[in-house]
PDB file of C-alpha atoms in Angstrom:
ATOM      1  CA  GLY A   1      89.549 102.450  99.697  1.00  0.00           C
ATOM      2  CA  PRO A   2      91.551 102.969 102.818  1.00  0.00           C
ATOM      3  CA  GLY A   3      95.167 102.016 103.337  1.00  0.00           C
ATOM      4  CA  PRO A   4      96.021  98.875 105.317  1.00  0.00           C
ATOM      5  CA  CYS A   5      93.428  98.387 108.052  1.00  0.00           C
ATOM      6  CA  VAL A   6      93.687  96.729 111.394  1.00  0.00           C
ATOM      7  CA  PRO A   7      90.525  94.612 111.702  1.00  0.00           C
ATOM      8  CA  ARG A   8      88.474  95.479 114.745  1.00  0.00           C
ATOM      9  CA  ARG A   9      85.802  92.867 114.335  1.00  0.00           C
ATOM     10  CA  VAL A  10      85.905  89.835 112.133  1.00  0.00           C
ATOM     11  CA  VAL A  11      82.608  88.539 110.784  1.00  0.00           C
ATOM     12  CA  PRO A  12      82.632  84.727 110.802  1.00  0.00           C
ATOM     13  CA  PRO A  13      82.078  83.111 107.380  1.00  0.00           C
ATOM     14  CA  GLY A  14      78.388  82.732 106.588  1.00  0.00           C
ATOM     15  CA  ALA A  15      77.216  85.141 109.307  1.00  0.00           C
ATOM     16  CA  PRO A  16      74.964  87.957 108.062  1.00  0.00           C
ATOM     17  CA  LEU A  17      76.643  91.364 108.187  1.00  0.00           C
ATOM     18  CA  THR A  18      74.525  93.990 109.881  1.00  0.00           C
ATOM     19  CA  LEU A  19      75.446  97.503 108.872  1.00  0.00           C
ATOM     20  CA  ARG A  20      74.851  99.862 111.690  1.00  0.00           C
ATOM     21  CA  SER A  21      74.690 103.416 110.321  1.00  0.00           C
ATOM     22  CA  PRO A  22      77.936 103.303 108.333  1.00  0.00           C
ATOM     23  CA  ARG A  23      79.406 106.312 110.141  1.00  0.00           C
ATOM     24  CA  ARG A  24      77.020 108.789 108.480  1.00  0.00           C
ATOM     25  CA  ASN A  25      76.291 110.594 111.757  1.00  0.00           C
ATOM     26  CA  ASP A  26      80.020 110.958 112.460  1.00  0.00           C
ATOM     27  CA  LEU A  27      80.526 112.723 109.128  1.00  0.00           C
ATOM     28  CA  LEU A  28      77.574 115.026 109.774  1.00  0.00           C
ATOM     29  CA  SER A  29      78.309 115.874 113.416  1.00  0.00           C
ATOM     30  CA  SER A  30      82.037 116.441 112.810  1.00  0.00           C
ATOM     31  CA  GLY A  31      81.273 119.096 110.187  1.00  0.00           C
ATOM     32  CA  PHE A  32      83.366 117.211 107.619  1.00  0.00           C
ATOM     33  CA  TRP A  33      80.440 116.624 105.263  1.00  0.00           C
ATOM     34  CA  ALA A  34      79.289 120.268 105.430  1.00  0.00           C
ATOM     35  CA  ALA A  35      82.845 121.411 104.643  1.00  0.00           C
ATOM     36  CA  SER A  36      83.161 118.872 101.802  1.00  0.00           C
ATOM     37  CA  ALA A  37      79.814 119.621 100.176  1.00  0.00           C
ATOM     38  CA  GLY A  38      81.220 122.825  98.658  1.00  0.00           C
ATOM     39  CA  ALA A  39      83.940 120.848  96.888  1.00  0.00           C
ATOM     40  CA  VAL A  40      81.326 118.341  95.726  1.00  0.00           C
ATOM     41  CA  ARG A  41      79.182 121.120  94.239  1.00  0.00           C
ATOM     42  CA  ALA A  42      82.127 122.837  92.500  1.00  0.00           C
ATOM     43  CA  PRO A  43      81.900 120.894  89.211  1.00  0.00           C
ATOM     44  CA  LEU A  44      78.117 121.319  89.135  1.00  0.00           C
ATOM     45  CA  GLY A  45      78.438 125.080  89.549  1.00  0.00           C
ATOM     46  CA  ALA A  46      80.856 125.019  86.619  1.00  0.00           C
ATOM     47  CA  THR A  47      80.096 123.310  83.328  1.00  0.00           C
ATOM     48  CA  ALA A  48      79.816 119.647  84.309  1.00  0.00           C
ATOM     49  CA  GLU A  49      76.514 117.936  83.650  1.00  0.00           C
ATOM     50  CA  PRO A  50      74.948 116.601  86.885  1.00  0.00           C
ATOM     51  CA  PRO A  51      75.779 112.884  87.106  1.00  0.00           C
ATOM     52  CA  ALA A  52      72.983 110.465  86.297  1.00  0.00           C
ATOM     53  CA  ARG A  53      74.861 107.502  87.763  1.00  0.00           C
ATOM     54  CA  CYS A  54      77.855 106.559  89.865  1.00  0.00           C
ATOM     55  CA  VAL A  55      80.580 103.898  89.819  1.00  0.00           C
ATOM     56  CA  CYS A  56      82.538 103.112  93.003  1.00  0.00           C
ATOM     57  CA  TYR A  57      85.847 101.210  92.951  1.00  0.00           C
ATOM     58  CA  GLY A  58      88.165 100.118  95.763  1.00  0.00           C
ATOM     59  CA  LEU A  59      85.959 100.787  98.795  1.00  0.00           C
ATOM     60  CA  GLY A  60      87.768  98.119 100.822  1.00  0.00           C
ATOM     61  CA  ARG A  61      86.775  95.862 103.728  1.00  0.00           C
ATOM     62  CA  PHE A  62      84.177  98.044 105.439  1.00  0.00           C
ATOM     63  CA  SER A  63      83.028  95.254 107.787  1.00  0.00           C
ATOM     64  CA  CYS A  64      86.334  95.426 109.657  1.00  0.00           C
ATOM     65  CA  CYS A  65      87.880  98.741 108.653  1.00  0.00           C
ATOM     66  CA  PRO A  66      86.571 102.030 110.137  1.00  0.00           C
ATOM     67  CA  ALA A  67      88.134 104.145 107.357  1.00  0.00           C
ATOM     68  CA  ALA A  68      86.272 102.129 104.696  1.00  0.00           C
ATOM     69  CA  ARG A  69      83.012 102.575 106.655  1.00  0.00           C
ATOM     70  CA  HIS A  70      83.512 106.353 106.634  1.00  0.00           C
ATOM     71  CA  GLN A  71      84.173 106.245 102.896  1.00  0.00           C
ATOM     72  CA  LEU A  72      80.971 104.260 102.383  1.00  0.00           C
ATOM     73  CA  ALA A  73      79.024 106.787 104.485  1.00  0.00           C
ATOM     74  CA  PHE A  74      80.498 109.632 102.414  1.00  0.00           C
ATOM     75  CA  LEU A  75      79.451 107.851  99.204  1.00  0.00           C
ATOM     76  CA  LEU A  76      75.859 107.522 100.439  1.00  0.00           C
ATOM     77  CA  LEU A  77      75.749 111.229 101.410  1.00  0.00           C
ATOM     78  CA  LEU A  78      77.226 112.104  98.018  1.00  0.00           C
ATOM     79  CA  LEU A  79      74.529 110.158  96.159  1.00  0.00           C
ATOM     80  CA  GLU A  80      71.878 111.923  98.232  1.00  0.00           C
ATOM     81  CA  GLU A  81      73.410 115.359  97.577  1.00  0.00           C
ATOM     82  CA  LEU A  82      73.569 114.745  93.823  1.00  0.00           C
ATOM     83  CA  GLY A  83      70.142 113.116  93.586  1.00  0.00           C
ATOM     84  CA  VAL A  84      71.540 109.822  92.242  1.00  0.00           C
ATOM     85  CA  PRO A  85      69.377 106.874  93.413  1.00  0.00           C
ATOM     86  CA  PRO A  86      71.397 104.032  95.066  1.00  0.00           C
ATOM     87  CA  GLY A  87      70.195 101.686  92.303  1.00  0.00           C
ATOM     88  CA  ARG A  88      72.164 103.781  89.811  1.00  0.00           C
ATOM     89  CA  CYS A  89      75.398 103.337  91.749  1.00  0.00           C
ATOM     90  CA  SER A  90      77.530 100.324  90.785  1.00  0.00           C
ATOM     91  CA  VAL A  91      80.188  99.081  93.215  1.00  0.00           C
ATOM     92  CA  PHE A  92      83.176  96.770  92.810  1.00  0.00           C
ATOM     93  CA  ASP A  93      86.095  95.697  94.956  1.00  0.00           C
ATOM     94  CA  PRO A  94      87.659  92.232  94.550  1.00  0.00           C
ATOM     95  CA  ALA A  95      88.293  92.246  98.315  1.00  0.00           C
ATOM     96  CA  PHE A  96      84.580  92.285  99.312  1.00  0.00           C
ATOM     97  CA  SER A  97      83.431  89.298 101.355  1.00  0.00           C
ATOM     98  CA  PRO A  98      80.071  87.697 100.461  1.00  0.00           C
ATOM     99  CA  GLN A  99      78.576  89.358 103.583  1.00  0.00           C
ATOM    100  CA  GLU A 100      79.840  92.787 102.517  1.00  0.00           C
ATOM    101  CA  ALA A 101      78.457  92.285  99.005  1.00  0.00           C
ATOM    102  CA  ALA A 102      75.058  91.352 100.508  1.00  0.00           C
ATOM    103  CA  ALA A 103      75.136  94.420 102.792  1.00  0.00           C
ATOM    104  CA  LEU A 104      75.734  96.719  99.807  1.00  0.00           C
ATOM    105  CA  VAL A 105      72.800  95.179  97.943  1.00  0.00           C
ATOM    106  CA  GLU A 106      70.696  95.733 101.067  1.00  0.00           C
ATOM    107  CA  LEU A 107      71.616  99.425 100.899  1.00  0.00           C
ATOM    108  CA  GLY A 108      70.175  99.447  97.365  1.00  0.00           C
ATOM    109  CA  LEU A 109      73.525  99.597  95.533  1.00  0.00           C
ATOM    110  CA  ARG A 110      74.344  97.449  92.485  1.00  0.00           C
ATOM    111  CA  LEU A 111      77.345  95.124  92.355  1.00  0.00           C
ATOM    112  CA  LEU A 112      79.391  95.077  89.167  1.00  0.00           C
ATOM    113  CA  PRO A 113      79.783  91.389  88.240  1.00  0.00           C
ATOM    114  CA  ASP A 114      83.325  91.619  86.831  1.00  0.00           C
ATOM    115  CA  ASN A 115      86.638  93.258  87.566  1.00  0.00           C
ATOM    116  CA  GLU A 116      86.792  95.927  84.845  1.00  0.00           C
ATOM    117  CA  GLU A 117      90.272  97.091  85.978  1.00  0.00           C
ATOM    118  CA  GLY A 118      88.775 100.587  85.884  1.00  0.00           C
ATOM    119  CA  LYS A 119      87.946 100.345  82.154  1.00  0.00           C
ATOM    120  CA  HIS A 120      84.345 101.501  82.500  1.00  0.00           C
ATOM    121  CA  GLY A 121      82.850 103.332  79.526  1.00  0.00           C
ATOM    122  CA  ILE A 122      80.265 105.975  80.419  1.00  0.00           C
ATOM    123  CA  GLU A 123      78.334 105.336  77.159  1.00  0.00           C
ATOM    124  CA  GLY A 124      77.046 108.906  77.000  1.00  0.00           C
ATOM    125  CA  SER A 125      75.746 109.121  80.609  1.00  0.00           C
ATOM    126  CA  ALA A 126      77.158 111.781  82.931  1.00  0.00           C
ATOM    127  CA  THR A 127      78.895 109.658  85.589  1.00  0.00           C
ATOM    128  CA  LEU A 128      80.520 110.215  88.972  1.00  0.00           C
ATOM    129  CA  PHE A 129      83.444 107.874  89.742  1.00  0.00           C
ATOM    130  CA  TYR A 130      84.142 107.399  93.455  1.00  0.00           C
ATOM    131  CA  MET A 131      87.663 105.964  93.725  1.00  0.00           C
ATOM    132  CA  VAL A 132      89.209 107.021  97.030  1.00  0.00           C
ATOM    133  CA  HIS A 133      92.829 105.821  97.438  1.00  0.00           C
ATOM    134  CA  CYS A 134      92.787 103.602  94.345  1.00  0.00           C
ATOM    135  CA  GLY A 135      95.893 102.606  92.403  1.00  0.00           C
ATOM    136  CA  LYS A 136      97.110 105.000  89.686  1.00  0.00           C
ATOM    137  CA  ALA A 137      96.513 102.360  87.000  1.00  0.00           C
ATOM    138  CA  LEU A 138      92.763 102.416  87.743  1.00  0.00           C
ATOM    139  CA  TYR A 139      92.525 106.163  87.045  1.00  0.00           C
ATOM    140  CA  ASN A 140      94.699 105.796  83.949  1.00  0.00           C
ATOM    141  CA  ASN A 141      92.579 102.885  82.625  1.00  0.00           C
ATOM    142  CA  LEU A 142      89.370 104.834  83.238  1.00  0.00           C
ATOM    143  CA  LEU A 143      90.657 107.840  81.299  1.00  0.00           C
ATOM    144  CA  TRP A 144      91.826 105.595  78.433  1.00  0.00           C
ATOM    145  CA  ARG A 145      88.409 103.923  78.162  1.00  0.00           C
ATOM    146  CA  ASN A 146      86.712 107.333  77.837  1.00  0.00           C
ATOM    147  CA  TRP A 147      89.427 109.120  75.854  1.00  0.00           C
ATOM    148  CA  SER A 148      87.507 111.845  74.012  1.00  0.00           C
ATOM    149  CA  PRO A 149      86.493 115.398  74.977  1.00  0.00           C
ATOM    150  CA  GLY A 150      82.815 114.434  74.756  1.00  0.00           C
ATOM    151  CA  ALA A 151      83.111 111.576  77.257  1.00  0.00           C
ATOM    152  CA  LEU A 152      85.609 113.138  79.673  1.00  0.00           C
ATOM    153  CA  SER A 153      83.519 116.302  79.971  1.00  0.00           C
ATOM    154  CA  LYS A 154      80.662 114.168  81.351  1.00  0.00           C
ATOM    155  CA  MET A 155      82.810 112.657  84.117  1.00  0.00           C
ATOM    156  CA  VAL A 156      83.574 113.661  87.700  1.00  0.00           C
ATOM    157  CA  ILE A 157      86.247 111.671  89.587  1.00  0.00           C
ATOM    158  CA  VAL A 158      86.507 111.665  93.384  1.00  0.00           C
ATOM    159  CA  GLY A 159      89.888 110.156  94.129  1.00  0.00           C
ATOM    160  CA  ASN A 160      93.620 110.678  94.609  1.00  0.00           C
ATOM    161  CA  SER A 161      94.739 114.170  93.636  1.00  0.00           C
ATOM    162  CA  PHE A 162      96.013 114.182  90.026  1.00  0.00           C
ATOM    163  CA  LYS A 163      98.174 117.190  90.994  1.00  0.00           C
ATOM    164  CA  GLY A 164      99.611 115.074  93.820  1.00  0.00           C
ATOM    165  CA  ILE A 165     100.361 112.205  91.405  1.00  0.00           C
ATOM    166  CA  GLU A 166     102.134 114.670  89.098  1.00  0.00           C
ATOM    167  CA  GLU A 167     104.190 116.091  91.994  1.00  0.00           C
ATOM    168  CA  ARG A 168     105.215 112.690  93.385  1.00  0.00           C
ATOM    169  CA  LEU A 169     106.156 110.892  90.159  1.00  0.00           C
ATOM    170  CA  LEU A 170     109.107 111.599  87.889  1.00  0.00           C
ATOM    171  CA  SER A 171     107.665 113.052  84.689  1.00  0.00           C
ATOM    172  CA  ARG A 172     109.224 110.322  82.522  1.00  0.00           C
ATOM    173  CA  ILE A 173     107.536 107.607  84.637  1.00  0.00           C
ATOM    174  CA  LEU A 174     104.215 109.463  84.609  1.00  0.00           C
ATOM    175  CA  GLU A 175     104.363 109.818  80.816  1.00  0.00           C
ATOM    176  CA  ARG A 176     105.507 106.209  80.286  1.00  0.00           C
ATOM    177  CA  ASP A 177     103.244 104.328  82.714  1.00  0.00           C
ATOM    178  CA  TYR A 178     100.291 106.675  83.249  1.00  0.00           C
ATOM    179  CA  SER A 179     100.214 108.584  79.985  1.00  0.00           C
ATOM    180  CA  TYR A 180      96.478 109.325  80.086  1.00  0.00           C
ATOM    181  CA  ILE A 181      96.761 110.997  83.513  1.00  0.00           C
ATOM    182  CA  ALA A 182      99.770 112.962  82.182  1.00  0.00           C
ATOM    183  CA  LYS A 183      97.915 114.086  79.045  1.00  0.00           C
ATOM    184  CA  VAL A 184      94.703 115.141  80.816  1.00  0.00           C
ATOM    185  CA  LEU A 185      96.370 117.285  83.526  1.00  0.00           C
ATOM    186  CA  LYS A 186      96.079 120.520  81.534  1.00  0.00           C
ATOM    187  CA  GLY A 187      92.393 119.795  80.876  1.00  0.00           C
ATOM    188  CA  THR A 188      91.542 119.080  84.523  1.00  0.00           C
ATOM    189  CA  GLU A 189      89.880 121.203  87.202  1.00  0.00           C
ATOM    190  CA  GLU A 190      90.558 119.952  90.734  1.00  0.00           C
ATOM    191  CA  VAL A 191      89.233 120.902  94.164  1.00  0.00           C
ATOM    192  CA  ALA A 192      90.681 119.189  97.237  1.00  0.00           C
ATOM    193  CA  LEU A 193      88.450 117.834  99.989  1.00  0.00           C
ATOM    194  CA  PRO A 194      89.100 119.830 103.172  1.00  0.00           C
ATOM    195  CA  ALA A 195      91.572 118.513 105.726  1.00  0.00           C
ATOM    196  CA  HIS A 196      89.895 117.395 108.967  1.00  0.00           C
ATOM    197  CA  PRO A 197      91.766 116.058 112.031  1.00  0.00           C
ATOM    198  CA  GLN A 198      89.310 113.155 112.397  1.00  0.00           C
ATOM    199  CA  TYR A 199      89.718 111.962 108.786  1.00  0.00           C
ATOM    200  CA  LEU A 200      93.378 112.568 107.969  1.00  0.00           C
ATOM    201  CA  ASP A 201      93.962 108.957 106.846  1.00  0.00           C
ATOM    202  CA  THR A 202      90.493 108.396 105.411  1.00  0.00           C
ATOM    203  CA  PHE A 203      90.340 111.227 102.877  1.00  0.00           C
ATOM    204  CA  ASN A 204      93.923 112.516 102.703  1.00  0.00           C
ATOM    205  CA  ASP A 205      95.082 113.511  99.213  1.00  0.00           C
ATOM    206  CA  THR A 206      91.485 113.240  97.915  1.00  0.00           C
ATOM    207  CA  SER A 207      90.151 115.679  95.327  1.00  0.00           C
ATOM    208  CA  ILE A 208      87.124 116.191  93.097  1.00  0.00           C
ATOM    209  CA  HIS A 209      88.243 116.282  89.434  1.00  0.00           C
ATOM    210  CA  TRP A 210      86.308 117.314  86.364  1.00  0.00           C
ATOM    211  CA  PHE A 211      87.188 118.064  82.753  1.00  0.00           C
ATOM    212  CA  PRO A 212      85.521 121.155  81.231  1.00  0.00           C
ATOM    213  CA  LEU A 213      84.868 120.724  77.509  1.00  0.00           C
ATOM    214  CA  GLN A 214      86.443 124.095  76.707  1.00  0.00           C
ATOM    215  CA  LYS A 215      89.711 123.169  78.480  1.00  0.00           C
ATOM    216  CA  LEU A 216      89.818 119.800  76.692  1.00  0.00           C
ATOM    217  CA  LYS A 217      89.300 121.483  73.315  1.00  0.00           C
ATOM    218  CA  GLU A 218      92.288 123.726  74.037  1.00  0.00           C
ATOM    219  CA  LEU A 219      94.629 120.717  74.307  1.00  0.00           C
ATOM    220  CA  SER A 220      96.735 120.029  71.216  1.00  0.00           C
ATOM    221  CA  PRO A 221      94.866 117.808  68.714  1.00  0.00           C
ATOM    222  CA  GLU A 222      97.548 115.073  68.780  1.00  0.00           C
ATOM    223  CA  VAL A 223      96.705 114.418  72.462  1.00  0.00           C
ATOM    224  CA  TRP A 224      93.636 112.552  71.200  1.00  0.00           C
ATOM    225  CA  ASP A 225      95.438 110.573  68.482  1.00  0.00           C
ATOM    226  CA  CYS A 226      97.056 107.898  70.647  1.00  0.00           C
ATOM    227  CA  VAL A 227      94.419 105.535  72.008  1.00  0.00           C
ATOM    228  CA  GLU A 228      96.639 102.569  72.816  1.00  0.00           C
ATOM    229  CA  GLU A 229      95.394 100.432  75.717  1.00  0.00           C
ATOM    230  CA  PRO A 230      97.662 100.910  78.760  1.00  0.00           C
ATOM    231  CA  THR A 231     100.017  98.166  79.900  1.00  0.00           C
ATOM    232  CA  TYR A 232     102.046  98.226  83.116  1.00  0.00           C
ATOM    233  CA  GLN A 233     105.463  96.786  83.953  1.00  0.00           C
ATOM    234  CA  GLU A 234     104.539  96.624  87.633  1.00  0.00           C
ATOM    235  CA  CYS A 235     100.860  96.897  88.368  1.00  0.00           C
ATOM    236  CA  GLU A 236      99.522  97.959  91.771  1.00  0.00           C
ATOM    237  CA  ILE A 237      95.919  97.019  91.034  1.00  0.00           C
ATOM    238  CA  ILE A 238      94.228  93.630  91.152  1.00  0.00           C
ATOM    239  CA  ARG A 239      93.910  92.322  87.600  1.00  0.00           C
ATOM    240  CA  LYS A 240      90.920  90.532  86.177  1.00  0.00           C
ATOM    241  CA  GLY A 241      91.012  86.896  87.296  1.00  0.00           C
ATOM    242  CA  GLU A 242      93.262  87.577  90.301  1.00  0.00           C
ATOM    243  CA  ARG A 243      92.046  87.273  93.876  1.00  0.00           C
ATOM    244  CA  ALA A 244      92.557  90.025  96.430  1.00  0.00           C
ATOM    245  CA  GLU A 245      94.692  87.847  98.707  1.00  0.00           C
ATOM    246  CA  GLN A 246      97.242  87.347  95.899  1.00  0.00           C
ATOM    247  CA  HIS A 247      98.151  91.013  96.348  1.00  0.00           C
ATOM    248  CA  GLY A 248      98.308  91.147 100.140  1.00  0.00           C
ATOM    249  CA  PRO A 249      95.939  92.907 102.548  1.00  0.00           C
ATOM    250  CA  ALA A 250      96.119  96.420 101.114  1.00  0.00           C
ATOM    251  CA  ALA A 251      96.057  95.421  97.454  1.00  0.00           C
ATOM    252  CA  ALA A 252      92.477  96.277  96.747  1.00  0.00           C
ATOM    253  CA  GLU A 253      92.955  99.793  97.958  1.00  0.00           C
ATOM    254  CA  SER A 254      96.576 100.571  97.107  1.00  0.00           C
TER     255      SER A 254
END
């Protein structure tokens, strides 16, 4: 999701939310989508299996936030490019209003009923995870839930640059709090989305990540031994059972 957004238009409670083209034409006419499509195709030209389904976390309040609308438009273009039907794309953000949830269903997308905290098992299906500007714990939880070469090699993650996370965090904190991100770095291929003046805040620090089976097999065997569920001293994601407003306005996307 985006960072903190200044609402431009507030939908009154109970009013139906009409989604004008969610900024799709902007992405196409600006050239951003054409420039990004190469990065999107990179894992498919490599060894990754084409995704059969998609999971989207942390999209944010797209009814009142232009950046979130652009991210939604990019998701829809991505599904089209990869040939994934909208009905095979599951979406969750605890910040969604009832109107936003209804609008997503109208677009043909599926709503995940529960907050999985990112712990979504792919169960053998090649899966694209669309997680723009999500909290580090979500990526770490996702990796933990699928912690085997067989599962990781079937995943593509569109989200915050893992290289960027590594550069910004002290290595001892990365290894202590986000150990699965730390351990997978050497098994990761990453291509950054191109910088574009119109979308500097919307897609900054966003990369496509995938995990070639051969690279994963080259990691030391003990990397796969520890499968302890992550816990966090300070957690920047919304936990199961918490409401978005308990974390402040940017919580769902932090």
